[in-house]
PDB file of N, CA, C and O in Angstrom:
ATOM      1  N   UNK A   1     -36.477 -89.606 -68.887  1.00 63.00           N
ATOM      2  CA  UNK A   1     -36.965 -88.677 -67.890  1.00 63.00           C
ATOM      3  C   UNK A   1     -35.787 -87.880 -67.341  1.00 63.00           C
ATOM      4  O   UNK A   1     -34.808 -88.528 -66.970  1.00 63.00           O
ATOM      5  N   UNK A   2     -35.760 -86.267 -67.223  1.00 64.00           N
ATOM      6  CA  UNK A   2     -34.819 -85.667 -66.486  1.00 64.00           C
ATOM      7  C   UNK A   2     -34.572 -85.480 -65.441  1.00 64.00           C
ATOM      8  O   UNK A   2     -35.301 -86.471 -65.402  1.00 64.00           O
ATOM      9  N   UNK A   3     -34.372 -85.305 -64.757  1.00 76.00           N
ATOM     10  CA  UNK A   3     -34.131 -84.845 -63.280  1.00 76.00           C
ATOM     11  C   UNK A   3     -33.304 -83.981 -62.837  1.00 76.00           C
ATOM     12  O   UNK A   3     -32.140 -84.233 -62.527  1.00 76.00           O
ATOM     13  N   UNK A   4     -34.101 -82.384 -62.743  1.00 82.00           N
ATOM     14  CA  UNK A   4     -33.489 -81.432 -62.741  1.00 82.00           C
ATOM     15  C   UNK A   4     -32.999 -80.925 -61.421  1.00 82.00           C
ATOM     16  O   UNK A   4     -33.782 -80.570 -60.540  1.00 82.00           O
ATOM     17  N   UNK A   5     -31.573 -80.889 -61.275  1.00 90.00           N
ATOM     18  CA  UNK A   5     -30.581 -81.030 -59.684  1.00 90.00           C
ATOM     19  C   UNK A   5     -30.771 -79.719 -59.663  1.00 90.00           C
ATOM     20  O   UNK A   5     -30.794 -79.675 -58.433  1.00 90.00           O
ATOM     21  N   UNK A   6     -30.924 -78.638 -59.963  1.00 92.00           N
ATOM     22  CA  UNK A   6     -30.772 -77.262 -59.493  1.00 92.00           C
ATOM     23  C   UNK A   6     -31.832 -76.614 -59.828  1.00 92.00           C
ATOM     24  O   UNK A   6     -32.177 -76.708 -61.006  1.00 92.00           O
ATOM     25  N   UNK A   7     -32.834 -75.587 -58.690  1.00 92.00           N
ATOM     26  CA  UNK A   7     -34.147 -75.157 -58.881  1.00 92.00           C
ATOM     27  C   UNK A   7     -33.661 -74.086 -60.099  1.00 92.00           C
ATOM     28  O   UNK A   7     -32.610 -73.457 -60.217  1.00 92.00           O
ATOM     29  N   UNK A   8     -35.111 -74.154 -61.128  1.00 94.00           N
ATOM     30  CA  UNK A   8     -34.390 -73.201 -62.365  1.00 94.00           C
ATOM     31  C   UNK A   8     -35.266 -72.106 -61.480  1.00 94.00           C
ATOM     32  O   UNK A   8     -36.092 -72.097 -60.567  1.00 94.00           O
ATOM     33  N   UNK A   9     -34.426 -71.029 -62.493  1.00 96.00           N
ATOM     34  CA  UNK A   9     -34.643 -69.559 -62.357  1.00 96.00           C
ATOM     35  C   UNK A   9     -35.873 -68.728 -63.134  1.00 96.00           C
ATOM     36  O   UNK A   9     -35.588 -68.019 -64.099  1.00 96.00           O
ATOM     37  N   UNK A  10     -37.276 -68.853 -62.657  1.00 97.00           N
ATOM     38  CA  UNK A  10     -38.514 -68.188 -63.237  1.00 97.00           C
ATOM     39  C   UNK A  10     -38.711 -66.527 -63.671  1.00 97.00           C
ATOM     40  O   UNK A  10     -39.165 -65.539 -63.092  1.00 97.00           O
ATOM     41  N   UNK A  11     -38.306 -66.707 -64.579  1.00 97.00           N
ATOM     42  CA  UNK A  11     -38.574 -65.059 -65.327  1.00 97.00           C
ATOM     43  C   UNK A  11     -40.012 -64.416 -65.467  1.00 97.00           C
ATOM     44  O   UNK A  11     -40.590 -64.865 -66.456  1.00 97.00           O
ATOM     45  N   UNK A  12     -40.700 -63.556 -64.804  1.00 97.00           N
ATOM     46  CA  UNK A  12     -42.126 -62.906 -65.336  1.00 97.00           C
ATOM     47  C   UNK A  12     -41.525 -61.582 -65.223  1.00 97.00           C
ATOM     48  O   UNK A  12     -40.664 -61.016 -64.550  1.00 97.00           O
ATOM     49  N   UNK A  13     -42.945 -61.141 -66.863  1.00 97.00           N
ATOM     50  CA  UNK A  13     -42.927 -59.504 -67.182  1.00 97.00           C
ATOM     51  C   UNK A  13     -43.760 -59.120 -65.916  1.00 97.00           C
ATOM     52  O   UNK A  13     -44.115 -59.708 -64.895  1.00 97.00           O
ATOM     53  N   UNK A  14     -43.912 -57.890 -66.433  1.00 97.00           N
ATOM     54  CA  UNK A  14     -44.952 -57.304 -65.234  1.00 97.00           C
ATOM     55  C   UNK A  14     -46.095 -57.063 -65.241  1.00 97.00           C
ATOM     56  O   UNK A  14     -46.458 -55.966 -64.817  1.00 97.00           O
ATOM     57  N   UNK A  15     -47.302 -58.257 -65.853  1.00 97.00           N
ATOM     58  CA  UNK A  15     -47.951 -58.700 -66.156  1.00 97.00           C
ATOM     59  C   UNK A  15     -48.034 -59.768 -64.796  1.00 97.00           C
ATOM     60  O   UNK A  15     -48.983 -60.025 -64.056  1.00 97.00           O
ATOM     61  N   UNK A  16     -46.726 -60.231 -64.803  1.00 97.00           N
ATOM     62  CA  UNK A  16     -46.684 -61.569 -63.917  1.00 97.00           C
ATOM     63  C   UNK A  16     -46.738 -63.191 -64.733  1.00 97.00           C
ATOM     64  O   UNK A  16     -46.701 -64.212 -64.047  1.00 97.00           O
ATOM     65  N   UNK A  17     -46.803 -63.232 -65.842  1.00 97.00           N
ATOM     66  CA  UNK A  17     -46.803 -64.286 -66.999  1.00 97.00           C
ATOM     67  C   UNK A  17     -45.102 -64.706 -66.656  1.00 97.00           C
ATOM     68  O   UNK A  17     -44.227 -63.931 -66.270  1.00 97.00           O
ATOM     69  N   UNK A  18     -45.007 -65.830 -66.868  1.00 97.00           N
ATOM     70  CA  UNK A  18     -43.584 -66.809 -66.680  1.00 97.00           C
ATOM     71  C   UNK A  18     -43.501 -66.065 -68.611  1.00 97.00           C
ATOM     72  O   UNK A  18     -44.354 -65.816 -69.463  1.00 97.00           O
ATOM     73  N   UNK A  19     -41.945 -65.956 -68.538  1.00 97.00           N
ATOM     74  CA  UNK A  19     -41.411 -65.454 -70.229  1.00 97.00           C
ATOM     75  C   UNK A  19     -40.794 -66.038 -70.381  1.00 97.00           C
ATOM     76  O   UNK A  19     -40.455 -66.118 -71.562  1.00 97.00           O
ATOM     77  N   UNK A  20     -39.903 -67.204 -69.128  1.00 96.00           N
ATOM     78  CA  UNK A  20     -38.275 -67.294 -69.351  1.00 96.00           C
ATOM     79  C   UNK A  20     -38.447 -67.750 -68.320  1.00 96.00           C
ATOM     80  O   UNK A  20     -39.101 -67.281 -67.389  1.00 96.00           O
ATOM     81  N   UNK A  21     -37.551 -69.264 -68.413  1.00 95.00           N
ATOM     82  CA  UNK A  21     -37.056 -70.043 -67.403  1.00 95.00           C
ATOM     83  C   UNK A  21     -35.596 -70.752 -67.311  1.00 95.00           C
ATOM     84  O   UNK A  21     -35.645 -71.962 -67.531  1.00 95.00           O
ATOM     85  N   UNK A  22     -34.385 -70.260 -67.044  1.00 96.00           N
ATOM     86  CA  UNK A  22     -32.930 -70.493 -67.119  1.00 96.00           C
ATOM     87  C   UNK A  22     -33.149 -71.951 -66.368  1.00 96.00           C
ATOM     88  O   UNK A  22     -34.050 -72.332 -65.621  1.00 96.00           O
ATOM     89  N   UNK A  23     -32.264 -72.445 -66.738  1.00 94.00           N
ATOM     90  CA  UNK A  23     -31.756 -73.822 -66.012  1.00 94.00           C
ATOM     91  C   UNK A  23     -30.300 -73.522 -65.956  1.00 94.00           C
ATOM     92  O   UNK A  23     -29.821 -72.532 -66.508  1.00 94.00           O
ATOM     93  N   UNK A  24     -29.651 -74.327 -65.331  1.00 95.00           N
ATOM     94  CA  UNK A  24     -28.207 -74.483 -65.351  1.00 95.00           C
ATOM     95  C   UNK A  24     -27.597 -75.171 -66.704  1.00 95.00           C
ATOM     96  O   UNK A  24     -28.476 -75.590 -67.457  1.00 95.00           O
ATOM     97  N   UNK A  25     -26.300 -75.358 -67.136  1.00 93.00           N
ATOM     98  CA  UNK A  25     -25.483 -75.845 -67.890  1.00 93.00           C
ATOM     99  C   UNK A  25     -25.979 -77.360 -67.460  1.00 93.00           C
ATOM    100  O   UNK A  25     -26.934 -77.879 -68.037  1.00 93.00           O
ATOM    101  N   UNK A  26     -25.459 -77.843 -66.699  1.00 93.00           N
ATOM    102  CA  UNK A  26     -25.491 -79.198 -66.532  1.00 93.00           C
ATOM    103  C   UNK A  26     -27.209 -79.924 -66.714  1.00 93.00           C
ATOM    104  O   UNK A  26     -27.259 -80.982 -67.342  1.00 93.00           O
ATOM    105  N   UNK A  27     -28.568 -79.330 -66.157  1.00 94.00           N
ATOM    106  CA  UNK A  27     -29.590 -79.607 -66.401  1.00 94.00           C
ATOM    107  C   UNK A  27     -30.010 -79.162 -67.526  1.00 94.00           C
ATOM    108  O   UNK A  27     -31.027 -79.687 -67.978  1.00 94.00           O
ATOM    109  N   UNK A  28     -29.479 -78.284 -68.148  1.00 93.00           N
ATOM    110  CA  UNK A  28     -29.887 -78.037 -69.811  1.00 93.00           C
ATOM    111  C   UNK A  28     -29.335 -79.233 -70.646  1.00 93.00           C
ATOM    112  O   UNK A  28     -30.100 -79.892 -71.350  1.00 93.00           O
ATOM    113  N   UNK A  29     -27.888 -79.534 -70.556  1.00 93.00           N
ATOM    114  CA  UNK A  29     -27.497 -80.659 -70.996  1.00 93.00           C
ATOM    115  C   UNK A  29     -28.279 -82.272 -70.828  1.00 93.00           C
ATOM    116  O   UNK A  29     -28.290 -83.064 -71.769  1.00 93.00           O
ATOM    117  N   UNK A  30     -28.751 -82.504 -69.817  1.00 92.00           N
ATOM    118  CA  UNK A  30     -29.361 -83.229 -69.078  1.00 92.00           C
ATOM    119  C   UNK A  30     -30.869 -83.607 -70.205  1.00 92.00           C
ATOM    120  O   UNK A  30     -31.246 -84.708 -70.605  1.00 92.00           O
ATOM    121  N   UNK A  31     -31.313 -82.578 -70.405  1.00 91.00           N
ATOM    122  CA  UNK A  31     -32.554 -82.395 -70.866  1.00 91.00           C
ATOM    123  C   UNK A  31     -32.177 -82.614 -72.885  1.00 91.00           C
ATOM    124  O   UNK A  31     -32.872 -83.332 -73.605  1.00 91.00           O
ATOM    125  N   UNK A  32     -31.094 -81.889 -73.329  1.00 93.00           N
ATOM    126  CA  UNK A  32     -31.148 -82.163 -74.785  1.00 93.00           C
ATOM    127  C   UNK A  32     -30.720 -83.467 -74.941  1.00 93.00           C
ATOM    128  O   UNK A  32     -31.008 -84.151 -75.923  1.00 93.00           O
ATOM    129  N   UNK A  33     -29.893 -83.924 -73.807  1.00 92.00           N
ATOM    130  CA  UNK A  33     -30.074 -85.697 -73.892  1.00 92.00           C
ATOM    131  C   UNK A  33     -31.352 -86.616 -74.126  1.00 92.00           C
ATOM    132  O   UNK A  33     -31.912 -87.252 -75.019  1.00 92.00           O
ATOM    133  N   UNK A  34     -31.454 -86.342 -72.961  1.00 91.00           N
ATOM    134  CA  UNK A  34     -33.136 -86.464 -73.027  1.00 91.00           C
ATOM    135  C   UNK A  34     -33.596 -86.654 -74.461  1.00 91.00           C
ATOM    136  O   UNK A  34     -33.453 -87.621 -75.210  1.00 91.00           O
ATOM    137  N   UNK A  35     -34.125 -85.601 -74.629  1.00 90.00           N
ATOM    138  CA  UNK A  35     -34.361 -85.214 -75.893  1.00 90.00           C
ATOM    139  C   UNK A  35     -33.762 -86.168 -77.074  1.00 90.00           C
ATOM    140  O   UNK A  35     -34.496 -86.686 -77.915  1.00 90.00           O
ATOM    141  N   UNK A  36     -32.235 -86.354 -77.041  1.00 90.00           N
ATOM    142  CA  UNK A  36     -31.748 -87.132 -78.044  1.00 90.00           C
ATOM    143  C   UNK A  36     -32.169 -88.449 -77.777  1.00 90.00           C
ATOM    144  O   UNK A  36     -32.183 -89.222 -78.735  1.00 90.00           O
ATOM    145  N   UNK A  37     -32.486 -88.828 -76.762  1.00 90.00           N
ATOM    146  CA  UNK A  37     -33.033 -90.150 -76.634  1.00 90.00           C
ATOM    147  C   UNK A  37     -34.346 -90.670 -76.844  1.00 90.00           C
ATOM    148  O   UNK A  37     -34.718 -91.826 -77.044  1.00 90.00           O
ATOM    149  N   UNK A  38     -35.086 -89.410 -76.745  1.00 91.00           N
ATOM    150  CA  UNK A  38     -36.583 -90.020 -76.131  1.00 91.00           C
ATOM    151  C   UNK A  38     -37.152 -89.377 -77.155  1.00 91.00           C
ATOM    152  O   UNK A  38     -38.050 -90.049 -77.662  1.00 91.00           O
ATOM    153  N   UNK A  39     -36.912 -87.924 -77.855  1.00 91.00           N
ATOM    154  CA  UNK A  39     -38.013 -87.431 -79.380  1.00 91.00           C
ATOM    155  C   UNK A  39     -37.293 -87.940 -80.354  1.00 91.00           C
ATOM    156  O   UNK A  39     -36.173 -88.449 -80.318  1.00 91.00           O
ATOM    157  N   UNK A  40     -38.450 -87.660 -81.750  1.00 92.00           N
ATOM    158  CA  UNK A  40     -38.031 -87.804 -82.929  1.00 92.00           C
ATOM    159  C   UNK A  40     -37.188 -86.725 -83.753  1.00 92.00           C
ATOM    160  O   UNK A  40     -37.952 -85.849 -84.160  1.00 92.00           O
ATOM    161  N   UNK A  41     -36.328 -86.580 -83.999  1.00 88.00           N
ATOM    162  CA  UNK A  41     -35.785 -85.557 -84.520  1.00 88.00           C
ATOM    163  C   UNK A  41     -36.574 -84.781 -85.416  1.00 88.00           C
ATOM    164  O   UNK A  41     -36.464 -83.632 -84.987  1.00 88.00           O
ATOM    165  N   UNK A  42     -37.371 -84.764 -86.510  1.00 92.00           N
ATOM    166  CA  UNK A  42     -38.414 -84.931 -87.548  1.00 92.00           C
ATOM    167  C   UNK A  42     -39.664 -83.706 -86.445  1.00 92.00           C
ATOM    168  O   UNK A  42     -40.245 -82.731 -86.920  1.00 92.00           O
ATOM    169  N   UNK A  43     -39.757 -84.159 -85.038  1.00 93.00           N
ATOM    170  CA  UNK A  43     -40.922 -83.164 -84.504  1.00 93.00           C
ATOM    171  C   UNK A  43     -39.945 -82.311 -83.663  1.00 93.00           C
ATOM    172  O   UNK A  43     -40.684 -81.560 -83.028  1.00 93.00           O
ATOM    173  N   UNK A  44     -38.436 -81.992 -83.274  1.00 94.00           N
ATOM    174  CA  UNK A  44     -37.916 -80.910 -82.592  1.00 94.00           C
ATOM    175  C   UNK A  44     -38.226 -79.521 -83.354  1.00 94.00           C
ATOM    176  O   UNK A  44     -38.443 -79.396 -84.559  1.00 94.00           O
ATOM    177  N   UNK A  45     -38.199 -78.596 -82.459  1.00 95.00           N
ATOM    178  CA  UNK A  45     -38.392 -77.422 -83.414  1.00 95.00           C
ATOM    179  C   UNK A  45     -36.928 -77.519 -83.608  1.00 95.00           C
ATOM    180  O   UNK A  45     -36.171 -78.363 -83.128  1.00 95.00           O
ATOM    181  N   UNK A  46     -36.563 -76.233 -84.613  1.00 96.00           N
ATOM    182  CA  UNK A  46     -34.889 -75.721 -85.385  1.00 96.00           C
ATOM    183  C   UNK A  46     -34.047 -75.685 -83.760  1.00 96.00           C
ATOM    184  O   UNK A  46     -33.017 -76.331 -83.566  1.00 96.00           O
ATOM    185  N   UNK A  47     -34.634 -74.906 -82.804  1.00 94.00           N
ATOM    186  CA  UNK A  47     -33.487 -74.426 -82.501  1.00 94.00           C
ATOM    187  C   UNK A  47     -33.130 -75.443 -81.040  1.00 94.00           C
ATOM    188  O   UNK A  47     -32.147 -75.302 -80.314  1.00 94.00           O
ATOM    189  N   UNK A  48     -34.164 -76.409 -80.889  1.00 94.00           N
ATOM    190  CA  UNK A  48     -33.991 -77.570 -80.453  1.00 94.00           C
ATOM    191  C   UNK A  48     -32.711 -78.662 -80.895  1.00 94.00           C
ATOM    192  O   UNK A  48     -31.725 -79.079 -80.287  1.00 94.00           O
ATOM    193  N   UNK A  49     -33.134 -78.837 -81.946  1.00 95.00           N
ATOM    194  CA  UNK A  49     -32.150 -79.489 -83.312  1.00 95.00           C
ATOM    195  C   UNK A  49     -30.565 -79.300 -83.022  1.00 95.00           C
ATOM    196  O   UNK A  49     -29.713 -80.103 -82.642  1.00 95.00           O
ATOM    197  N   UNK A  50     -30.488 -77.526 -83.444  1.00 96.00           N
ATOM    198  CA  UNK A  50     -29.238 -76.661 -83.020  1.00 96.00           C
ATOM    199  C   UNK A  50     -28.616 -77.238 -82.287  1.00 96.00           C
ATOM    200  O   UNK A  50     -27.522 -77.749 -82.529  1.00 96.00           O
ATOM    201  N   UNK A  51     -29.705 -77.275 -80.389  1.00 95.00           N
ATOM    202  CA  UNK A  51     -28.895 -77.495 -79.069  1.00 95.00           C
ATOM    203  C   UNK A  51     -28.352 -79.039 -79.218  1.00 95.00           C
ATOM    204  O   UNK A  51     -27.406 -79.358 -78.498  1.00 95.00           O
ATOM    205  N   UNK A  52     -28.762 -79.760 -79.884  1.00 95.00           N
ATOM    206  CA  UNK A  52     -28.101 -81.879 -80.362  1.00 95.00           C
ATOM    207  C   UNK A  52     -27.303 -81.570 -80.866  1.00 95.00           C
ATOM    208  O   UNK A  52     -26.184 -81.969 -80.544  1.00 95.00           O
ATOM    209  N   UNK A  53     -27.547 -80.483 -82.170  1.00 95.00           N
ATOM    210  CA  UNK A  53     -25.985 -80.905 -82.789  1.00 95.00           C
ATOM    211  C   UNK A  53     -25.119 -80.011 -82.617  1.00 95.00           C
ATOM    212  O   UNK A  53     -24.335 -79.854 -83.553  1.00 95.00           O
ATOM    213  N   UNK A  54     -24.973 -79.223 -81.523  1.00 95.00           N
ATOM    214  CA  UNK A  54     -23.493 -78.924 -80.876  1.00 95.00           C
ATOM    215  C   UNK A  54     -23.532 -79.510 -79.455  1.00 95.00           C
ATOM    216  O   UNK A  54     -22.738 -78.937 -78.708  1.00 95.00           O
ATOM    217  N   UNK A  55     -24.193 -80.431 -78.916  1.00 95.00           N
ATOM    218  CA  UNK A  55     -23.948 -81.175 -78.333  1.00 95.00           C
ATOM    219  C   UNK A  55     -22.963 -82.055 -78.255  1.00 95.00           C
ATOM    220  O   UNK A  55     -21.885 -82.225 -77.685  1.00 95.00           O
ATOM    221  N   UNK A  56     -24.016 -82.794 -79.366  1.00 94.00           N
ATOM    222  CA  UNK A  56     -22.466 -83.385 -80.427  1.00 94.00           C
ATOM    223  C   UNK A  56     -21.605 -83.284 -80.677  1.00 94.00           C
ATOM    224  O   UNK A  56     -20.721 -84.125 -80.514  1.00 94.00           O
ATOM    225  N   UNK A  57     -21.469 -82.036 -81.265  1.00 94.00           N
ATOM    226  CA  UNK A  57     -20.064 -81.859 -81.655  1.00 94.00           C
ATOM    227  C   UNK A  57     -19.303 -81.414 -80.362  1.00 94.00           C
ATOM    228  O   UNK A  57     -18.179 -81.866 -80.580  1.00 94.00           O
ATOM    229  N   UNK A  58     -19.265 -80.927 -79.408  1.00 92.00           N
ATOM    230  CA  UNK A  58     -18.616 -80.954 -78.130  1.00 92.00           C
ATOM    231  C   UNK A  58     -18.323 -82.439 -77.735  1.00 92.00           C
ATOM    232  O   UNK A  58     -17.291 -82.750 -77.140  1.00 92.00           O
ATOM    233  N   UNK A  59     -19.364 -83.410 -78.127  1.00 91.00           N
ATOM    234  CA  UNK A  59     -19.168 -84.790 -77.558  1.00 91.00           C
ATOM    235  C   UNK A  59     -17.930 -85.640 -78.644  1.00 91.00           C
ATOM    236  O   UNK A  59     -17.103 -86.514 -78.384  1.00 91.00           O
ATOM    237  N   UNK A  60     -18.211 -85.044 -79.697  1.00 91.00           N
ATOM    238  CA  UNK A  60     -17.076 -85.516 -80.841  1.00 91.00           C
ATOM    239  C   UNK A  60     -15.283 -85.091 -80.274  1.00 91.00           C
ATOM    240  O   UNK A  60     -14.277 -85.801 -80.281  1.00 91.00           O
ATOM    241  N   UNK A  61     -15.441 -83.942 -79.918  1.00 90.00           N
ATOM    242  CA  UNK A  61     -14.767 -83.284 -80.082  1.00 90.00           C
ATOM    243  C   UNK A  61     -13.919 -83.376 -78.311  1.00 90.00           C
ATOM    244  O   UNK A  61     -12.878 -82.797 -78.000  1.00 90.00           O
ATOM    245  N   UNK A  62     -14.696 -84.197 -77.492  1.00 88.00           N
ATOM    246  CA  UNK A  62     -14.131 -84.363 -75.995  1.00 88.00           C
ATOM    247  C   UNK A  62     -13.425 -85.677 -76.026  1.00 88.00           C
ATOM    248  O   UNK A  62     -12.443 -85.982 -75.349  1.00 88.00           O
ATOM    249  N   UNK A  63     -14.185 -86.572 -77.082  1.00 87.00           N
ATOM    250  CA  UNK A  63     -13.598 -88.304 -77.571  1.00 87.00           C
ATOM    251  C   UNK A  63     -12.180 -87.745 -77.978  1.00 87.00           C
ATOM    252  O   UNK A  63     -11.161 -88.094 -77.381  1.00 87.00           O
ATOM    253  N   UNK A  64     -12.180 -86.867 -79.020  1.00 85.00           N
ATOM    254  CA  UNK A  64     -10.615 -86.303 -80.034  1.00 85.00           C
ATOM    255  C   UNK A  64      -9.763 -86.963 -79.120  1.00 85.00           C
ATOM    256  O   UNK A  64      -9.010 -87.937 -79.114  1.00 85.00           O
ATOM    257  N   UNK A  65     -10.384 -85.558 -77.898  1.00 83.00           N
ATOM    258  CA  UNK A  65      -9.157 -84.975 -76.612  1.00 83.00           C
ATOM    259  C   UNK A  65      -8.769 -86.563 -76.006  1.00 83.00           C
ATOM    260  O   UNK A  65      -7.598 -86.942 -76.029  1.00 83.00           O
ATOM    261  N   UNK A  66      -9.788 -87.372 -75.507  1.00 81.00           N
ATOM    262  CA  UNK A  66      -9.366 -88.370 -75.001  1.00 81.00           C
ATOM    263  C   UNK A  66      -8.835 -89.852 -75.710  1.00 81.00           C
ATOM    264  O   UNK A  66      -8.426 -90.858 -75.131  1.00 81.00           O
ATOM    265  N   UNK A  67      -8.996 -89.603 -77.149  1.00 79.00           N
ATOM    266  CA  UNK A  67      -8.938 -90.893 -77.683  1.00 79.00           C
ATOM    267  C   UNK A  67      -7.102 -91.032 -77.614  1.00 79.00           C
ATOM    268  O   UNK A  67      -6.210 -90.190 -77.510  1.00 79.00           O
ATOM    269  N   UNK A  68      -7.116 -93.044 -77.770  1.00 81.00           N
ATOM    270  CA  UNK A  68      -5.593 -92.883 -77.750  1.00 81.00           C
ATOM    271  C   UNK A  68      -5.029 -93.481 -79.287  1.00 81.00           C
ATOM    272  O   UNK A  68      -5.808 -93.943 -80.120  1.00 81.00           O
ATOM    273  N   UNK A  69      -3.836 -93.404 -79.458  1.00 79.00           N
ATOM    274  CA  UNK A  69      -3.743 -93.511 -81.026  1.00 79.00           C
ATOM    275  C   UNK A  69      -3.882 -95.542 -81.066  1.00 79.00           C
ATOM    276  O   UNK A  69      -4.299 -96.185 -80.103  1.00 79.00           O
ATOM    277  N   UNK A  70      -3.732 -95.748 -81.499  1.00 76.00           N
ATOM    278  CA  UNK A  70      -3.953 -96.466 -82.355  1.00 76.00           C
ATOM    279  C   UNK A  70      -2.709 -97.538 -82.330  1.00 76.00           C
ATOM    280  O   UNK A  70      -2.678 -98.682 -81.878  1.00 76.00           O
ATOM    281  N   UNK A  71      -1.622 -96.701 -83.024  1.00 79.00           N
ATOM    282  CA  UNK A  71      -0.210 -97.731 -82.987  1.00 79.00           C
ATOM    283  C   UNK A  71       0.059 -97.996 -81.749  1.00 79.00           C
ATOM    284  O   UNK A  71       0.089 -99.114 -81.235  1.00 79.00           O
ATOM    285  N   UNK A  72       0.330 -96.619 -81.072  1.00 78.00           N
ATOM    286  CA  UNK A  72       0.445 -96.694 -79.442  1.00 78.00           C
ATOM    287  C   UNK A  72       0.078 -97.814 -78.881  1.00 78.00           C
ATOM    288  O   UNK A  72       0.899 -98.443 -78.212  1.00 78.00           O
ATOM    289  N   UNK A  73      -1.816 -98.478 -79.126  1.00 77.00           N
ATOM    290  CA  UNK A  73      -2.178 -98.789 -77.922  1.00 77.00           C
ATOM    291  C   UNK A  73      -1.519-100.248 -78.603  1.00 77.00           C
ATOM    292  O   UNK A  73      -1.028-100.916 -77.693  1.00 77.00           O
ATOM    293  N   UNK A  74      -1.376-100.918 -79.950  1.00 84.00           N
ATOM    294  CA  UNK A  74      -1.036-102.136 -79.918  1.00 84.00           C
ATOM    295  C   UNK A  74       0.604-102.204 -80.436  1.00 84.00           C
ATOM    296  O   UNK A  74       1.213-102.978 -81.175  1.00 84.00           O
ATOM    297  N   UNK A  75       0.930-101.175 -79.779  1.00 80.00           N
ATOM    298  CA  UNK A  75       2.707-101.303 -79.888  1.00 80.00           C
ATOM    299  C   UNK A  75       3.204-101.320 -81.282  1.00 80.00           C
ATOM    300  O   UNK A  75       4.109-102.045 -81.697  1.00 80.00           O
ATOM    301  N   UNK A  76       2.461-100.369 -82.035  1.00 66.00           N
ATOM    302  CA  UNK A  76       3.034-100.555 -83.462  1.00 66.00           C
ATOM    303  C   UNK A  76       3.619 -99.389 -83.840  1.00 66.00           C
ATOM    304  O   UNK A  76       2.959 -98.351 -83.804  1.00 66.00           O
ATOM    305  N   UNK A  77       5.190 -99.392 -84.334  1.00 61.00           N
ATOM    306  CA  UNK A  77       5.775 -98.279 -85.044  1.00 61.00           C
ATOM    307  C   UNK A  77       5.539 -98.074 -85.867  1.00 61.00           C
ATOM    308  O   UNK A  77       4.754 -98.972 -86.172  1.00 61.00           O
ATOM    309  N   UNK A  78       5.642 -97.328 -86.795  1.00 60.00           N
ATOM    310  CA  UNK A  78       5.826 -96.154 -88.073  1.00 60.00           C
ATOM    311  C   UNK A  78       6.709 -97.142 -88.606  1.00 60.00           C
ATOM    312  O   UNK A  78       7.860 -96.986 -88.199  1.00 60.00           O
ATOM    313  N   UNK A  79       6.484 -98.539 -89.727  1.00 56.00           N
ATOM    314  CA  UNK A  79       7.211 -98.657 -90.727  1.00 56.00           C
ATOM    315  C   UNK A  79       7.721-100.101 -90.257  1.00 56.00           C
ATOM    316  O   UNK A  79       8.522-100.574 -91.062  1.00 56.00           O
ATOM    317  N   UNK A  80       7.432-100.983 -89.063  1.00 53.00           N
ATOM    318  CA  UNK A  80       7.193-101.818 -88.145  1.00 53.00           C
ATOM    319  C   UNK A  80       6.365-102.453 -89.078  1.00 53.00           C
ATOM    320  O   UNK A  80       5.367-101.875 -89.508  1.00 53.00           O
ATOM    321  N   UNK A  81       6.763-103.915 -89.541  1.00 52.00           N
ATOM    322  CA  UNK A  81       6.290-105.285 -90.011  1.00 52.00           C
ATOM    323  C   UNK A  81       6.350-106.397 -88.880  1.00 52.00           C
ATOM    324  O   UNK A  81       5.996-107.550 -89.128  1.00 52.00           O
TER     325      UNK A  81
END
C-alpha cells in the first residue's frame, strides 16, 4: 500500500475530464515500489516495466557508490598470503 505524502497535482482539459495527474519524485518512487512488490511483472503495462527497471538501475548503481571493497574491509593487500 502507498502512502502518498504530497497532494498530487490534477490536470483537466476544458471539458473538465482529469488527463493528468503529477505526483512528486519521491511518491512516484514510492508507488513503482509498490508496484515491484505487490504486481506481477507479466500484467504491468511497457511503460510501467520501464519505470522498475531504471529504478533499478539507479538502485544498482547507488549500492556501486556506496559499496566498500572487499580487501579493504578484511585487511587484505594486493599479493598478501
Amino acid at each position: 500500500m502507498v502512502l502518498i505524502k504530497n497532494p498530487p497535482k490534477l490536470v483537466y482539459d476544458d471539458s473538465g475530464r482529469l488527463v493528468e495527474v503529477i505526483l512528486s519524485a519521491e511518491d512516484f518512487t514510492a508507488y513503482i515500489r509498490s508496484l515491484m512488490a505487490e504486481e506481477d511483472w507479466e500484467t504491468l503495462p511497457e511503460h510501467l516495466r520501464d519505470a522498475v527497471d531504471r529504478l533499478l538501475i539507479d538502485d544498482v548503481r547507488n549500492e556501486k557508490k556506496n559499496a566498500f571493497d572487499l580487501d579493504a574491509v578484511l585487511g587484505d593487500s594486493p599479493g598478501k598470503e
